[in-house]
Amino acid sequence: MTYEEFSTDPLVKDTVTRLAAEFGGRVPRKVVLSTVADARRDLEGQIVPEAIGEMLHRLAHHRLGTLPSGANR
């Protein structure tokens, strides 16, 4: 999948919406989207499809939480 395809994936969109609300004010939505899309690409083919939503949220949440303070501007 390409970045554009990931950005229209319902799981990516849902995860971006939830994480953008959680990290709002600290991480720009654009960074949330790219982090979630990267996580989705990394998980592709690595886990069972039934678990992708939960694992996508967890992985992206972890990555956003560990961003250096200057990287999220």
N, CA, C and O atoms as a GROMACS GRO file, in nm:
protein
  292
    1MET      N    1   0.083  -0.119   0.000
    1MET     CA    2   0.000   0.000   0.000
    1MET      C    3   0.087   0.126   0.000
    1MET      O    4   0.195   0.128   0.059
    2THR      N    5   0.039   0.228  -0.066
    2THR     CA    6   0.109   0.356  -0.067
    2THR      C    7   0.063   0.441   0.050
    2THR      O    8  -0.035   0.408   0.118
    3TYR      N    9   0.133   0.550   0.073
    3TYR     CA   10   0.096   0.642   0.181
    3TYR      C   11  -0.046   0.693   0.161
    3TYR      O   12  -0.123   0.703   0.257
    4GLU      N   13  -0.081   0.725   0.036
    4GLU     CA   14  -0.216   0.777   0.007
    4GLU      C   15  -0.322   0.672   0.039
    4GLU      O   16  -0.428   0.705   0.092
    5GLU      N   17  -0.294   0.544   0.007
    5GLU     CA   18  -0.388   0.437   0.037
    5GLU      C   19  -0.404   0.420   0.188
    5GLU      O   20  -0.514   0.396   0.236
    6PHE      N   21  -0.294   0.431   0.262
    6PHE     CA   22  -0.303   0.420   0.407
    6PHE      C   23  -0.384   0.534   0.465
    6PHE      O   24  -0.458   0.514   0.561
    7SER      N   25  -0.370   0.653   0.408
    7SER     CA   26  -0.441   0.768   0.465
    7SER      C   27  -0.592   0.759   0.444
    7SER      O   28  -0.668   0.829   0.511
    8THR      N   29  -0.638   0.673   0.353
    8THR     CA   30  -0.782   0.654   0.334
    8THR      C   31  -0.832   0.524   0.396
    8THR      O   32  -0.952   0.496   0.392
    9ASP      N   33  -0.742   0.445   0.451
    9ASP     CA   34  -0.779   0.319   0.518
    9ASP      C   35  -0.864   0.352   0.641
    9ASP      O   36  -0.824   0.435   0.722
   10PRO      N   37  -0.982   0.290   0.656
   10PRO     CA   38  -1.069   0.320   0.771
   10PRO      C   39  -1.000   0.299   0.906
   10PRO      O   40  -1.025   0.376   0.999
   11LEU      N   41  -0.916   0.199   0.919
   11LEU     CA   42  -0.845   0.178   1.046
   11LEU      C   43  -0.747   0.292   1.074
   11LEU      O   44  -0.734   0.337   1.187
   12VAL      N   45  -0.680   0.338   0.969
   12VAL     CA   46  -0.586   0.449   0.985
   12VAL      C   47  -0.662   0.575   1.022
   12VAL      O   48  -0.623   0.648   1.113
   13LYS      N   49  -0.772   0.602   0.951
   13LYS     CA   50  -0.850   0.722   0.979
   13LYS      C   51  -0.903   0.723   1.122
   13LYS      O   52  -0.898   0.826   1.190
   14ASP      N   53  -0.955   0.610   1.168
   14ASP     CA   54  -1.007   0.600   1.304
   14ASP      C   55  -0.896   0.620   1.406
   14ASP      O   56  -0.914   0.691   1.505
   15THR      N   57  -0.783   0.557   1.382
   15THR     CA   58  -0.671   0.569   1.476
   15THR      C   59  -0.617   0.711   1.479
   15THR      O   60  -0.584   0.763   1.585
   16VAL      N   61  -0.608   0.775   1.363
   16VAL     CA   62  -0.562   0.915   1.358
   16VAL      C   63  -0.657   1.004   1.435
   16VAL      O   64  -0.613   1.091   1.510
   17THR      N   65  -0.786   0.984   1.418
   17THR     CA   66  -0.885   1.066   1.488
   17THR      C   67  -0.868   1.053   1.639
   17THR      O   68  -0.866   1.153   1.711
   18ARG      N   69  -0.856   0.930   1.687
   18ARG     CA   70  -0.843   0.909   1.832
   18ARG      C   71  -0.711   0.963   1.886
   18ARG      O   72  -0.708   1.026   1.992
   19LEU      N   73  -0.602   0.938   1.814
   19LEU     CA   74  -0.472   0.983   1.864
   19LEU      C   75  -0.454   1.134   1.849
   19LEU      O   76  -0.387   1.197   1.931
   20ALA      N   77  -0.511   1.193   1.745
   20ALA     CA   78  -0.504   1.339   1.729
   20ALA      C   79  -0.574   1.408   1.846
   20ALA      O   80  -0.529   1.511   1.894
   21ALA      N   81  -0.685   1.350   1.890
   21ALA     CA   82  -0.755   1.406   2.007
   21ALA      C   83  -0.672   1.388   2.133
   21ALA      O   84  -0.663   1.479   2.216
   22GLU      N   85  -0.611   1.273   2.147
   22GLU     CA   86  -0.531   1.246   2.268
   22GLU      C   87  -0.404   1.330   2.274
   22GLU      O   88  -0.366   1.379   2.380
   23PHE      N   89  -0.338   1.348   2.159
   23PHE     CA   90  -0.212   1.421   2.156
   23PHE      C   91  -0.231   1.565   2.108
   23PHE      O   92  -0.132   1.634   2.082
   24GLY      N   93  -0.355   1.610   2.096
   24GLY     CA   94  -0.384   1.745   2.049
   24GLY      C   95  -0.311   1.851   2.129
   24GLY      O   96  -0.305   1.844   2.252
   25GLY      N   97  -0.257   1.948   2.060
   25GLY     CA   98  -0.182   2.054   2.126
   25GLY      C   99  -0.036   2.021   2.146
   25GLY      O  100   0.047   2.110   2.166
   26ARG      N  101  -0.003   1.892   2.141
   26ARG     CA  102   0.137   1.851   2.159
   26ARG      C  103   0.198   1.799   2.030
   26ARG      O  104   0.318   1.817   2.006
   27VAL      N  105   0.117   1.735   1.947
   27VAL     CA  106   0.165   1.677   1.822
   27VAL      C  107   0.070   1.719   1.710
   27VAL      O  108  -0.050   1.695   1.720
   28PRO      N  109   0.121   1.781   1.604
   28PRO     CA  110   0.035   1.821   1.492
   28PRO      C  111  -0.032   1.700   1.427
   28PRO      O  112   0.024   1.590   1.424
   29ARG      N  113  -0.152   1.719   1.376
   29ARG     CA  114  -0.227   1.611   1.311
   29ARG      C  115  -0.146   1.548   1.198
   29ARG      O  116  -0.153   1.427   1.177
   30LYS      N  117  -0.070   1.628   1.125
   30LYS     CA  118   0.012   1.577   1.014
   30LYS      C  119   0.113   1.474   1.066
   30LYS      O  120   0.136   1.372   1.000
   31VAL      N  121   0.172   1.499   1.181
   31VAL     CA  122   0.267   1.406   1.240
   31VAL      C  123   0.194   1.280   1.287
   31VAL      O  124   0.245   1.169   1.271
   32VAL      N  125   0.076   1.297   1.344
   32VAL     CA  126  -0.004   1.182   1.386
   32VAL      C  127  -0.035   1.095   1.265
   32VAL      O  128  -0.018   0.973   1.270
   33LEU      N  129  -0.080   1.157   1.156
   33LEU     CA  130  -0.113   1.081   1.036
   33LEU      C  131   0.007   1.005   0.981
   33LEU      O  132  -0.004   0.887   0.949
   34SER      N  133   0.120   1.070   0.971
   34SER     CA  134   0.238   1.002   0.916
   34SER      C  135   0.285   0.890   1.009
   34SER      O  136   0.330   0.786   0.962
   35THR      N  137   0.275   0.912   1.140
   35THR     CA  138   0.314   0.809   1.236
   35THR      C  139   0.222   0.688   1.228
   35THR      O  140   0.269   0.574   1.230
   36VAL      N  141   0.093   0.713   1.218
   36VAL     CA  142  -0.004   0.603   1.207
   36VAL      C  143   0.015   0.529   1.075
   36VAL      O  144   0.013   0.406   1.072
   37ALA      N  145   0.034   0.602   0.966
   37ALA     CA  146   0.054   0.538   0.835
   37ALA      C  147   0.181   0.453   0.835
   37ALA      O  148   0.182   0.343   0.780
   38ASP      N  149   0.287   0.504   0.896
   38ASP     CA  150   0.412   0.427   0.906
   38ASP      C  151   0.391   0.300   0.988
   38ASP      O  152   0.439   0.193   0.953
   39ALA      N  153   0.319   0.313   1.098
   39ALA     CA  154   0.291   0.197   1.183
   39ALA      C  155   0.207   0.095   1.108
   39ALA      O  156   0.231  -0.026   1.118
   40ARG      N  157   0.110   0.142   1.032
   40ARG     CA  158   0.024   0.051   0.953
   40ARG      C  159   0.106  -0.025   0.852
   40ARG      O  160   0.088  -0.146   0.834
   41ARG      N  161   0.197   0.044   0.785
   41ARG     CA  162   0.285  -0.020   0.687
   41ARG      C  163   0.376  -0.122   0.755
   41ARG      O  164   0.399  -0.231   0.702
   42ASP      N  165   0.428  -0.088   0.872
   42ASP     CA  166   0.516  -0.179   0.945
   42ASP      C  167   0.444  -0.304   0.993
   42ASP      O  168   0.504  -0.412   1.001
   43LEU      N  169   0.316  -0.291   1.024
   43LEU     CA  170   0.238  -0.406   1.074
   43LEU      C  171   0.185  -0.495   0.962
   43LEU      O  172   0.149  -0.610   0.986
   44GLU      N  173   0.179  -0.442   0.841
   44GLU     CA  174   0.124  -0.516   0.726
   44GLU      C  175   0.191  -0.653   0.712
   44GLU      O  176   0.313  -0.662   0.696
   45GLY      N  177   0.111  -0.757   0.719
   45GLY     CA  178   0.160  -0.894   0.703
   45GLY      C  179   0.231  -0.952   0.824
   45GLY      O  180   0.275  -1.066   0.821
   46GLN      N  181   0.242  -0.872   0.932
   46GLN     CA  182   0.314  -0.918   1.051
   46GLN      C  183   0.222  -0.976   1.158
   46GLN      O  184   0.267  -1.054   1.241
   47ILE      N  185   0.095  -0.940   1.155
   47ILE     CA  186   0.001  -0.988   1.256
   47ILE      C  187  -0.129  -1.029   1.188
   47ILE      O  188  -0.153  -0.994   1.072
   48VAL      N  189  -0.212  -1.102   1.260
   48VAL     CA  190  -0.339  -1.147   1.203
   48VAL      C  191  -0.429  -1.025   1.180
   48VAL      O  192  -0.427  -0.931   1.259
   49PRO      N  193  -0.507  -1.027   1.072
   49PRO     CA  194  -0.592  -0.912   1.038
   49PRO      C  195  -0.687  -0.871   1.151
   49PRO      O  196  -0.719  -0.753   1.165
   50GLU      N  197  -0.733  -0.966   1.229
   50GLU     CA  198  -0.828  -0.935   1.337
   50GLU      C  199  -0.766  -0.846   1.445
   50GLU      O  200  -0.839  -0.779   1.519
   51ALA      N  201  -0.635  -0.845   1.455
   51ALA     CA  202  -0.567  -0.769   1.560
   51ALA      C  203  -0.511  -0.636   1.511
   51ALA      O  204  -0.456  -0.559   1.590
   52ILE      N  205  -0.522  -0.608   1.382
   52ILE     CA  206  -0.456  -0.490   1.328
   52ILE      C  207  -0.502  -0.359   1.391
   52ILE      O  208  -0.420  -0.271   1.415
   53GLY      N  209  -0.631  -0.344   1.418
   53GLY     CA  210  -0.680  -0.218   1.476
   53GLY      C  211  -0.619  -0.189   1.612
   53GLY      O  212  -0.571  -0.078   1.637
   54GLU      N  213  -0.621  -0.287   1.699
   54GLU     CA  214  -0.565  -0.269   1.833
   54GLU      C  215  -0.414  -0.248   1.828
   54GLU      O  216  -0.360  -0.161   1.896
   55MET      N  217  -0.347  -0.329   1.749
   55MET     CA  218  -0.201  -0.318   1.742
   55MET      C  219  -0.158  -0.188   1.675
   55MET      O  220  -0.056  -0.130   1.712
   56LEU      N  221  -0.234  -0.142   1.577
   56LEU     CA  222  -0.204  -0.015   1.512
   56LEU      C  223  -0.211   0.099   1.613
   56LEU      O  224  -0.122   0.184   1.619
   57HIS      N  225  -0.317   0.101   1.691
   57HIS     CA  226  -0.332   0.206   1.791
   57HIS      C  227  -0.218   0.200   1.893
   57HIS      O  228  -0.159   0.302   1.926
   58ARG      N  229  -0.187   0.082   1.941
   58ARG     CA  230  -0.081   0.068   2.042
   58ARG      C  231   0.055   0.111   1.989
   58ARG      O  232   0.129   0.183   2.056
   59LEU      N  233   0.090   0.065   1.868
   59LEU     CA  234   0.220   0.098   1.812
   59LEU      C  235   0.232   0.248   1.784
   59LEU      O  236   0.332   0.310   1.820
   60ALA      N  237   0.130   0.305   1.721
   60ALA     CA  238   0.135   0.448   1.691
   60ALA      C  239   0.136   0.531   1.819
   60ALA      O  240   0.207   0.631   1.828
   61HIS      N  241   0.058   0.491   1.918
   61HIS     CA  242   0.055   0.561   2.046
   61HIS      C  243   0.194   0.559   2.110
   61HIS      O  244   0.241   0.661   2.160
   62HIS      N  245   0.258   0.445   2.108
   62HIS     CA  246   0.392   0.434   2.165
   62HIS      C  247   0.490   0.526   2.090
   62HIS      O  248   0.567   0.598   2.153
   63ARG      N  249   0.485   0.522   1.959
   63ARG     CA  250   0.576   0.604   1.880
   63ARG      C  251   0.552   0.753   1.902
   63ARG      O  252   0.648   0.829   1.913
   64LEU      N  253   0.428   0.794   1.910
   64LEU     CA  254   0.398   0.935   1.935
   64LEU      C  255   0.442   0.977   2.075
   64LEU      O  256   0.488   1.089   2.095
   65GLY      N  257   0.429   0.887   2.170
   65GLY     CA  258   0.468   0.917   2.307
   65GLY      C  259   0.617   0.926   2.328
   65GLY      O  260   0.663   0.983   2.427
   66THR      N  261   0.693   0.871   2.234
   66THR     CA  262   0.839   0.873   2.249
   66THR      C  263   0.907   0.971   2.154
   66THR      O  264   1.030   0.971   2.142
   67LEU      N  265   0.828   1.055   2.084
   67LEU     CA  266   0.887   1.155   1.996
   67LEU      C  267   0.968   1.255   2.079
   67LEU      O  268   0.925   1.296   2.187
   68PRO      N  269   1.084   1.294   2.029
   68PRO     CA  270   1.157   1.402   2.096
   68PRO      C  271   1.073   1.529   2.094
   68PRO      O  272   0.998   1.551   1.999
   69SER      N  273   1.084   1.611   2.194
   69SER     CA  274   0.998   1.729   2.205
   69SER      C  275   1.009   1.822   2.086
   69SER      O  276   0.910   1.887   2.051
   70GLY      N  277   1.123   1.833   2.022
   70GLY     CA  278   1.138   1.921   1.907
   70GLY      C  279   1.090   1.860   1.776
   70GLY      O  280   1.074   1.932   1.678
   71ALA      N  281   1.066   1.730   1.774
   71ALA     CA  282   1.028   1.662   1.650
   71ALA      C  283   0.882   1.674   1.617
   71ALA      O  284   0.839   1.640   1.507
   72ASN      N  285   0.803   1.722   1.711
   72ASN     CA  286   0.659   1.724   1.689
   72ASN      C  287   0.606   1.862   1.651
   72ASN      O  288   0.488   1.890   1.670
   73ARG      N  289   0.690   1.944   1.600
   73ARG     CA  290   0.647   2.077   1.555
   73ARG      C  291   0.642   2.086   1.406
   73ARG      O  292   0.608   2.191   1.352
   0.00000   0.00000   0.00000
